[in-house]
């Protein structure tokens, strides 16, 4: 019961704070749109010959990029907020109070993550139509995308736990989360690991974003059924990847928590 | 209610700190205390004495290297969440509340974090808003409150789940006189009306004297004394006479010291910036006249004579100095 109450508390607070910082959220949507427009411009620039095949190919690339970009937006929320929020709360002087909740800090952060997902869903709900309008692509999104996205987010929040744990010890992890976001953008959201072989392909597949993006692309762009993706092993890869990242994330966070409490630096900034 | 047994904490012992040869700092050295239910207990000590470390160990925010601490019978290490359910804390130097949230939203949020929900929480919040004088400020963001009211809100939030124990780490730090007095009165009211056990860490002696039933003086991580607050501060209420005379040659000063010892054994002679200060902790007229006759006989050049009370801070410093003298020179390094 306490766990659910804490999850609700964090979600509720996240929503209130997002409402109070509406301008920041709106500006963030504008920035995201600009970045996507830039990426689209680059993609179109690489196919300057306007043959019918090239135009069709460009539309395909746009859809491909749009899906990667949207899932990456969720990843950005997960990675950026988990680490940064810990730092921000330490600066604000509210973090130690959170640590004294009726449940473990892992659950408090899970609540934070849940609140974050709710906000990111609202955010993406606004961003996606804007991006569809700009890119001119047509997307039909089947319901099966949502559970797949949920599992992908589990892995991403596992990565978020790692950054939150690092923030407990090292306080400023802004650059680390920035680096992770870039890696996820270029090696997870936009690449096609099936085409990129070798080390890059392997690295890309090992990221928490890639298996989810692959499955979602198959569902949306190829019209594949979830059942068929289970048989190809894509869903299994996604589940294993997400579970592994979550397990590692929790283990790293618990270790960092113990070290921080031993050092007496929880809440210190 | 709260039992602390042989708690030891040395900072800088972890692998990374050892690798970079960080200095070991002994924050707490086998500290043992027992705080009874319903009492206001003061933790007194200079900066860096170890008060905050002890408070944070009780809050489960710092892991001790040795010893145990139990809160309402729950071990803070083994039964952390059950122990934490028994206490609310206002920590030093922290905001403790969210400034962007309103008073009521803060109470609701922290109530949920403490596992309270529904009508029970609503009733509790309504009561707290009334008791703490927030009824008309419930929808006000915490950022709009004055510093004193923000601290009041922090205490209110700490009590949202009606814990039997309230931990306050330097609750009046940074407050103006009026706000500090308001917070002091509030704590006194909470302890008296609600029967809460209050553990108060401070270096404001006046605050401790006003609120605490028992106090422990901590310095360099050790408990120097743990006693009845009245007994500790009794010395402070002793009135005394203080005579200031012009500087004396060494032999005259020594003669005065010997003669004064026979007339007023409790008198203390000190020198201060070309002056001799004689303090007589005895307010009987005869003792005063004896001292004055002696000073006249010795041909002392009078500068002033005053009557006053010993400073509370002096009493505290005396305890700390005595502890350090017994301990010998050295810092808090382990």
XYZ file of C-alpha atoms in Angstrom:
603
model
C 0.000 0.000 0.000
C 2.804 2.379 0.970
C 4.520 1.668 -2.332
C 1.426 2.689 -4.317
C 0.950 5.786 -2.165
C 4.524 6.889 -2.772
C 4.218 6.170 -6.511
C 1.080 8.317 -6.592
C 2.723 11.082 -4.506
C 5.635 11.376 -6.895
C 3.402 11.335 -9.976
C 1.129 13.983 -8.470
C 4.052 16.235 -7.577
C 5.630 15.793 -11.007
C 2.374 16.896 -12.633
C 2.003 19.919 -10.337
C 5.587 21.012 -10.969
C 5.234 20.533 -14.727
C 2.140 22.716 -14.630
C 4.015 25.399 -12.686
C 6.879 25.283 -15.213
C 4.669 25.244 -18.327
C 6.826 27.756 -20.195
C 9.882 25.557 -19.805
C 7.921 22.568 -21.101
C 6.659 24.572 -24.085
C 10.175 25.809 -24.900
C 11.440 22.266 -24.646
C 8.884 21.179 -27.277
C 10.088 23.981 -29.558
C 13.738 22.917 -29.094
C 12.855 19.281 -29.806
C 11.019 20.349 -32.953
C 13.989 22.401 -34.160
C 16.365 19.488 -33.598
C 14.076 17.147 -35.515
C 13.739 19.650 -38.371
C 17.528 19.822 -38.554
C 17.787 16.053 -38.671
C 15.125 15.860 -41.397
C 16.945 18.525 -43.381
C 20.128 16.462 -43.222
C 18.270 13.327 -44.269
C 16.668 15.046 -47.261
C 19.997 16.623 -48.208
C 21.503 13.160 -48.576
C 19.020 12.322 -51.342
C 19.123 15.359 -53.626
C 18.018 13.526 -56.785
C 14.232 13.875 -56.931
C 13.434 10.618 -58.699
C 10.182 8.861 -57.638
C 12.272 6.139 -55.967
C 14.316 8.736 -54.083
C 11.155 10.528 -52.910
C 9.668 7.251 -51.693
C 12.914 6.403 -50.001
C 12.997 9.820 -48.291
C 9.459 9.335 -46.939
C 10.528 5.955 -45.594
C 13.596 7.511 -43.973
C 11.447 10.240 -42.414
C 9.104 7.713 -40.818
C 12.099 5.681 -39.719
C 13.667 8.752 -38.090
C 10.420 9.980 -36.562
C 9.850 6.749 -34.664
C 13.459 6.729 -33.464
C 13.192 10.336 -32.419
C 9.958 9.903 -30.471
C 11.262 6.890 -28.561
C 14.498 8.790 -27.955
C 12.416 11.629 -26.469
C 11.118 9.183 -23.878
C 14.700 8.058 -23.316
C 15.804 11.651 -22.864
C 13.208 12.130 -20.136
C 14.298 8.955 -18.404
C 18.033 9.557 -18.561
C 18.022 13.284 -18.023
C 15.532 13.466 -15.219
C 16.613 10.604 -12.986
C 20.171 11.884 -12.545
C 19.433 15.573 -12.804
C 16.514 15.420 -10.410
C 18.685 13.929 -7.693
C 21.207 16.742 -8.182
C 18.488 19.396 -8.266
C 16.856 18.100 -5.098
C 20.207 18.029 -3.336
C 20.729 21.666 -4.306
C 17.200 22.569 -3.229
C 17.638 20.812 0.106
C 14.668 18.484 -0.169
C 16.438 15.268 -1.063
C 17.113 14.101 2.487
C 13.424 14.435 3.357
C 12.634 12.131 0.436
C 15.138 9.657 1.756
C 13.170 9.470 4.979
C 10.017 8.196 3.276
C 8.118 5.142 4.486
C 9.587 3.065 1.665
C 13.071 2.493 0.290
C 14.702 5.222 -1.863
C 14.496 2.800 -4.820
C 10.690 2.973 -4.625
C 10.709 6.756 -4.222
C 12.773 7.016 -7.401
C 10.464 4.543 -9.132
C 7.618 6.891 -8.270
C 9.626 9.705 -9.697
C 10.149 7.658 -12.870
C 6.442 6.916 -13.120
C 5.587 10.593 -12.775
C 8.179 11.264 -15.391
C 6.600 8.782 -17.797
C 3.186 10.412 -17.326
C 4.640 13.836 -18.102
C 6.622 12.488 -21.055
C 3.462 10.865 -22.465
C 1.669 14.232 -22.277
C 4.719 15.939 -23.749
C 4.996 13.452 -26.595
C 1.261 13.716 -27.154
C 1.865 17.355 -28.070
C 5.187 16.841 -29.836
C 4.206 13.937 -32.078
C 1.431 15.716 -34.037
C 3.750 18.704 -34.533
C 6.510 16.479 -35.894
C 4.061 14.540 -38.100
C 2.821 17.834 -39.482
C 6.337 19.066 -40.201
C 7.677 15.836 -41.669
C 4.511 15.138 -43.661
C 4.660 11.412 -42.871
C 1.637 9.267 -42.122
C 1.842 6.912 -39.214
C -0.646 4.333 -38.097
C 0.172 3.348 -34.532
C -1.153 -0.052 -33.388
C -1.909 -0.622 -29.688
C 0.885 -3.185 -29.475
C 3.356 -0.284 -29.595
C 2.441 0.769 -26.047
C 3.458 -2.376 -24.131
C 6.644 -2.492 -26.187
C 7.326 1.136 -25.321
C 6.635 0.324 -21.659
C 9.207 -2.481 -21.632
C 11.729 -0.234 -23.422
C 11.206 2.426 -20.761
C 11.900 -0.123 -18.027
C 15.383 -0.617 -19.451
C 15.874 3.117 -19.928
C 14.913 3.844 -16.335
C 17.422 1.157 -15.339
C 19.988 3.402 -16.983
C 18.383 6.313 -15.123
C 18.986 4.506 -11.814
C 22.681 4.237 -12.682
C 22.855 8.001 -13.250
C 20.858 8.686 -10.074
C 23.291 6.512 -8.112
C 26.223 8.367 -9.642
C 24.586 11.664 -8.673
C 24.478 10.515 -5.037
C 28.249 10.169 -5.042
C 29.526 12.623 -7.619
C 26.747 15.244 -7.358
C 27.063 16.725 -10.835
C 26.308 14.185 -13.543
C 24.921 16.565 -16.160
C 27.684 15.806 -18.650
C 27.338 12.064 -18.124
C 23.610 12.181 -18.827
C 24.250 14.445 -21.827
C 26.766 11.939 -23.188
C 24.324 9.078 -22.655
C 21.584 11.022 -24.453
C 23.847 11.615 -27.442
C 24.922 7.983 -27.560
C 21.263 6.927 -27.450
C 20.358 9.436 -30.145
C 23.010 8.488 -32.650
C 23.477 4.803 -31.872
C 20.024 3.910 -30.596
C 17.362 6.100 -32.102
C 18.604 6.792 -35.597
C 20.683 3.849 -36.589
C 19.677 0.610 -38.112
C 21.849 -1.950 -36.360
C 20.766 -4.563 -38.869
C 22.663 -2.635 -41.518
C 25.521 -1.521 -39.287
C 27.583 -4.588 -38.619
C 30.646 -5.190 -36.488
C 31.412 -3.343 -33.310
C 29.038 -0.429 -34.015
C 26.126 -2.792 -34.670
C 26.895 -4.815 -31.546
C 27.233 -1.674 -29.440
C 23.987 -0.279 -30.804
C 22.093 -3.494 -30.075
C 23.405 -3.529 -26.508
C 21.895 -0.111 -25.760
C 18.565 -0.049 -23.900
C 16.858 1.936 -26.658
C 17.695 -0.067 -29.771
C 15.730 -3.325 -29.252
C 12.598 -1.325 -28.431
C 12.989 0.994 -31.415
C 13.519 -2.014 -33.698
C 10.344 -3.726 -32.518
C 8.307 -0.503 -32.693
C 9.551 0.182 -36.232
C 8.559 -3.316 -37.273
C 5.100 -2.838 -35.747
C 4.501 0.620 -37.231
C 6.409 0.673 -40.520
C 6.295 -2.981 -41.578
C 2.865 -3.696 -40.098
C 4.297 -6.715 -38.304
C 2.298 -8.504 -35.599
C 3.695 -8.754 -32.093
C 3.320 -12.548 -32.217
C 5.532 -12.796 -35.289
C 8.177 -10.650 -33.594
C 8.117 -13.009 -30.618
C 8.942 -15.872 -32.925
C 11.836 -13.967 -34.524
C 13.349 -13.391 -31.099
C 13.120 -9.561 -31.296
C 10.727 -9.353 -28.348
C 12.842 -11.732 -26.288
C 15.919 -9.600 -26.990
C 13.964 -6.552 -25.846
C 12.800 -8.233 -22.630
C 16.263 -9.529 -21.773
C 17.813 -6.137 -22.537
C 15.290 -4.245 -20.389
C 15.560 -6.718 -17.497
C 19.358 -6.580 -17.630
C 19.469 -2.769 -17.576
C 16.950 -2.604 -14.751
C 18.844 -5.185 -12.692
C 22.190 -3.460 -13.253
C 20.613 -0.036 -12.600
C 19.110 -1.126 -9.294
C 22.309 -2.860 -8.218
C 24.423 0.214 -9.024
C 21.982 2.541 -7.285
C 21.864 0.392 -4.143
C 25.659 0.231 -4.076
C 26.002 4.000 -4.539
C 23.342 4.565 -1.874
C 25.284 2.463 0.607
C 28.586 4.176 -0.191
C 26.948 7.637 0.017
C 25.416 6.853 3.393
C 28.729 5.458 4.599
C 30.457 8.667 3.439
C 27.646 10.760 4.895
C 27.151 12.637 1.656
C 23.452 12.017 0.953
C 21.968 15.417 0.322
C 25.325 17.184 0.422
C 26.102 19.284 -2.559
C 12.207 6.155 23.155
C 15.601 6.772 21.501
C 18.575 4.721 22.601
C 22.019 5.356 21.154
C 24.698 2.870 22.180
C 28.380 3.253 21.436
C 27.795 4.944 18.089
C 31.073 5.612 16.284
C 31.485 7.355 12.963
C 34.762 8.050 11.220
C 34.597 9.813 7.855
C 37.162 8.982 5.203
C 37.327 5.233 5.782
C 35.830 4.047 2.496
C 38.047 2.598 -0.233
C 38.073 5.711 -2.460
C 38.820 8.041 0.440
C 41.667 5.765 1.500
C 42.971 5.681 -2.062
C 43.147 9.464 -2.303
C 44.475 9.603 1.275
C 41.619 11.694 2.566
C 42.073 12.695 6.220
C 40.186 10.547 8.672
C 37.727 12.548 10.731
C 36.263 11.013 13.835
C 32.806 12.581 13.955
C 31.430 10.419 16.761
C 33.370 8.409 19.291
C 31.356 5.753 21.157
C 28.437 8.053 21.831
C 25.756 6.652 24.107
C 22.551 8.457 25.023
C 19.091 7.545 26.176
C 16.278 9.952 25.424
C 13.045 9.375 27.255
C 9.567 9.675 25.833
C 7.987 13.112 26.059
C 11.127 15.028 26.957
C 12.821 17.845 25.076
C 16.434 16.812 24.818
C 19.169 19.192 23.725
C 22.310 18.259 21.830
C 24.717 21.096 22.455
C 28.108 21.535 20.946
C 30.294 23.831 18.891
C 30.424 23.607 15.091
C 31.859 20.289 13.969
C 31.131 18.636 17.305
C 29.216 15.778 15.698
C 25.637 16.871 16.436
C 24.458 16.797 12.832
C 26.140 13.447 12.209
C 24.270 11.990 15.167
C 20.971 13.474 13.961
C 21.574 12.107 10.458
C 22.378 8.653 11.817
C 19.044 8.734 13.642
C 17.400 9.746 10.346
C 19.023 6.822 8.524
C 20.952 9.200 6.271
C 24.399 8.277 7.555
C 25.585 4.761 8.362
C 27.544 4.457 11.597
C 30.776 2.465 11.734
C 29.891 0.919 15.043
C 27.240 0.849 17.714
C 23.470 0.783 17.502
C 20.605 3.237 17.556
C 17.006 2.302 18.194
C 13.978 4.511 17.734
C 10.792 3.387 19.493
C 12.468 -0.006 19.765
C 13.277 -0.280 16.042
C 16.889 -0.575 14.975
C 17.682 2.212 12.520
C 19.928 -0.099 10.481
C 17.876 -3.302 10.439
C 14.357 -1.838 10.641
C 14.996 1.456 8.906
C 11.535 2.205 7.506
C 9.736 1.274 10.744
C 12.162 3.396 12.740
C 11.748 6.320 10.343
C 7.961 6.121 10.668
C 8.465 7.152 14.306
C 10.223 10.409 13.589
C 9.955 13.632 11.688
C 12.991 15.801 11.103
C 13.888 19.326 10.150
C 17.464 19.318 8.976
C 19.903 22.183 9.186
C 20.685 24.239 6.089
C 17.970 22.540 4.053
C 14.762 23.935 2.712
C 13.018 20.717 3.770
C 9.932 21.733 1.747
C 9.219 22.454 -1.922
C 9.003 26.162 -2.531
C 6.988 25.801 -5.730
C 4.308 23.797 -3.957
C 1.708 25.417 -1.746
C 1.556 24.820 1.989
C -1.216 22.255 1.543
C 0.463 20.545 -1.408
C 3.645 20.163 0.637
C 1.700 18.581 3.481
C -0.164 16.272 1.102
C 2.985 15.220 -0.727
C 5.020 14.491 2.406
C 2.005 12.822 4.011
C 1.867 10.439 1.051
C 5.607 9.854 1.261
C 5.075 8.816 4.875
C 2.372 6.400 3.763
C -0.704 8.390 4.842
C -3.673 8.635 2.497
C -7.360 9.458 2.240
C -9.545 10.927 4.937
C -7.015 10.232 7.663
C -4.465 12.433 5.900
C -7.023 15.137 5.092
C -8.101 15.320 8.724
C -4.493 15.480 9.878
C -3.659 18.247 7.387
C -6.720 20.265 8.400
C -5.682 19.961 12.037
C -2.059 20.912 11.311
C -3.075 23.930 9.213
C -5.163 25.149 12.106
C -2.656 24.341 14.850
C 0.289 25.945 13.040
C -1.668 29.008 11.954
C -1.596 28.182 8.237
C -5.357 28.192 7.699
C -5.312 31.340 5.566
C -2.023 30.433 3.898
C -2.902 26.903 2.794
C -2.921 27.825 -0.899
C 0.156 30.003 -0.681
C 3.324 28.675 -2.345
C 6.039 28.071 0.242
C 8.288 30.435 -1.729
C 6.020 33.347 -0.782
C 6.327 32.730 2.957
C 8.832 34.544 5.155
C 11.867 32.593 6.378
C 10.289 32.126 9.795
C 7.049 30.779 8.322
C 8.977 28.487 5.993
C 10.689 27.016 9.045
C 7.295 26.717 10.729
C 6.062 24.858 7.636
C 9.100 22.553 7.757
C 8.199 21.622 11.348
C 4.557 21.185 10.325
C 5.618 18.857 7.483
C 7.849 16.879 9.858
C 4.769 16.204 11.988
C 2.427 15.304 9.134
C 2.366 11.587 10.008
C 2.041 12.350 13.730
C 5.373 10.785 14.709
C 6.167 10.532 18.420
C 9.650 12.003 17.883
C 10.646 15.313 16.347
C 14.278 15.931 15.416
C 15.298 19.546 14.964
C 18.774 20.364 13.752
C 19.559 24.021 14.484
C 15.920 25.088 14.024
C 16.546 28.787 14.608
C 19.653 29.113 12.470
C 19.445 32.150 10.182
C 16.193 33.428 11.695
C 15.710 36.931 13.056
C 14.996 37.348 16.758
C 11.223 37.456 16.365
C 11.049 34.420 14.065
C 13.465 32.479 16.274
C 11.316 33.208 19.303
C 8.193 32.180 17.400
C 9.784 28.867 16.379
C 10.975 28.338 19.959
C 7.489 28.898 21.342
C 6.023 26.610 18.706
C 8.396 23.774 19.621
C 7.582 24.279 23.265
C 3.865 24.107 22.496
C 4.247 20.975 20.354
C 6.199 19.251 23.115
C 3.802 20.279 25.858
C 0.453 19.814 24.049
C 1.255 16.825 21.892
C 3.625 15.029 24.239
C 6.207 14.723 21.484
C 9.776 13.768 22.230
C 11.893 16.550 20.796
C 15.592 16.153 20.081
C 17.046 19.543 19.464
C 20.524 20.212 18.202
C 21.731 23.746 18.715
C 24.566 25.944 19.813
C 22.201 28.607 21.096
C 22.346 28.204 24.833
C 19.352 30.421 25.471
C 17.211 28.239 23.240
C 18.415 25.100 25.002
C 17.802 26.578 28.435
C 14.331 27.659 27.449
C 13.241 24.360 25.904
C 15.265 21.422 27.148
C 14.697 19.224 30.136
C 18.001 17.407 29.662
C 21.028 18.272 27.566
C 24.133 16.524 26.322
C 27.196 18.572 25.481
C 29.132 17.072 22.589
C 32.565 18.087 21.413
C 34.938 16.338 19.022
C 32.474 13.492 18.745
C 32.380 12.707 22.466
C 29.639 13.307 24.997
C 31.254 15.566 27.595
C 28.270 15.695 29.862
C 24.667 14.581 29.808
C 22.633 16.072 32.563
C 19.577 17.904 33.707
C 19.447 21.216 31.839
C 18.561 23.082 35.031
C 21.644 21.735 36.766
C 23.912 22.580 33.842
C 22.676 26.139 33.512
C 22.415 26.781 37.227
C 25.877 28.307 37.179
C 24.636 30.804 34.660
C 22.089 32.220 37.025
C 24.746 32.904 39.664
C 25.151 36.604 40.102
C 28.531 38.131 40.656
C 30.391 41.389 41.232
C 33.096 42.435 38.872
C 35.681 45.040 39.848
C 38.095 46.486 37.319
C 41.270 48.159 38.566
C 44.288 49.561 36.765
C 47.198 47.261 35.909
C 49.351 46.206 38.916
C 53.035 45.290 39.103
C 53.527 41.483 39.249
C 54.492 41.413 42.920
C 51.474 43.552 43.904
C 49.202 41.335 41.829
C 50.552 38.222 43.508
C 50.118 39.795 46.980
C 46.525 40.750 46.079
C 45.875 37.214 44.903
C 47.091 35.734 48.209
C 45.218 38.189 50.429
C 42.023 37.944 48.394
C 42.231 34.155 48.676
C 41.922 34.456 52.471
C 39.128 37.073 52.389
C 37.046 35.775 49.433
C 38.197 32.294 48.379
C 35.773 32.128 45.412
C 37.048 35.338 43.828
C 38.842 35.024 40.510
C 41.564 37.432 39.407
C 42.322 37.911 35.742
C 44.198 40.441 33.659
C 42.792 42.014 30.545
C 44.352 44.776 28.430
C 46.218 46.783 31.127
C 43.498 46.024 33.644
C 42.995 43.620 36.494
C 39.527 42.103 36.651
C 38.350 40.610 39.921
C 35.166 38.546 39.733
C 33.409 37.738 42.976
C 30.731 35.061 42.511
C 29.135 35.963 45.813
C 26.540 38.662 46.189
C 26.599 39.072 49.948
C 27.378 42.658 51.048
C 30.030 41.574 53.568
C 32.026 39.788 50.897
C 31.829 42.806 48.644
C 32.965 45.211 51.393
C 35.812 42.875 52.353
C 36.978 42.848 48.765
C 36.712 46.613 48.382
C 38.633 47.229 51.645
C 41.349 44.952 50.447
C 41.595 46.726 47.094
C 41.799 50.094 48.887
C 44.512 48.783 51.258
C 46.522 47.574 48.285
C 46.275 51.027 46.719
C 44.432 49.821 43.630
C 43.264 52.432 41.170
C 39.518 51.731 40.672
C 38.099 51.798 37.169
C 34.631 50.305 37.625
C 32.435 48.038 39.686
C 29.503 46.144 38.179
C 27.048 43.466 39.076
C 25.882 40.921 36.507
C 25.011 37.372 35.607
C 27.372 34.811 34.190
C 26.903 34.239 30.500
C 25.152 31.032 29.415
C 27.715 30.682 26.685
C 30.459 30.817 29.323
C 28.909 27.871 31.117
C 28.856 25.930 27.857
C 32.416 26.950 26.998
C 33.583 25.909 30.472
C 32.224 22.403 29.859
C 33.861 22.256 26.423
C 37.180 23.597 27.714
C 37.188 21.143 30.615
C 36.516 18.318 28.156
C 39.338 19.414 25.875
C 41.776 19.811 28.755
C 40.956 16.292 29.930
C 41.301 15.084 26.357
C 44.598 16.843 25.666
C 45.520 18.784 22.531
C 44.396 17.657 19.088
C 41.547 18.023 16.642
C 38.850 15.736 15.515
C 41.181 13.751 13.287
C 41.156 10.068 14.051
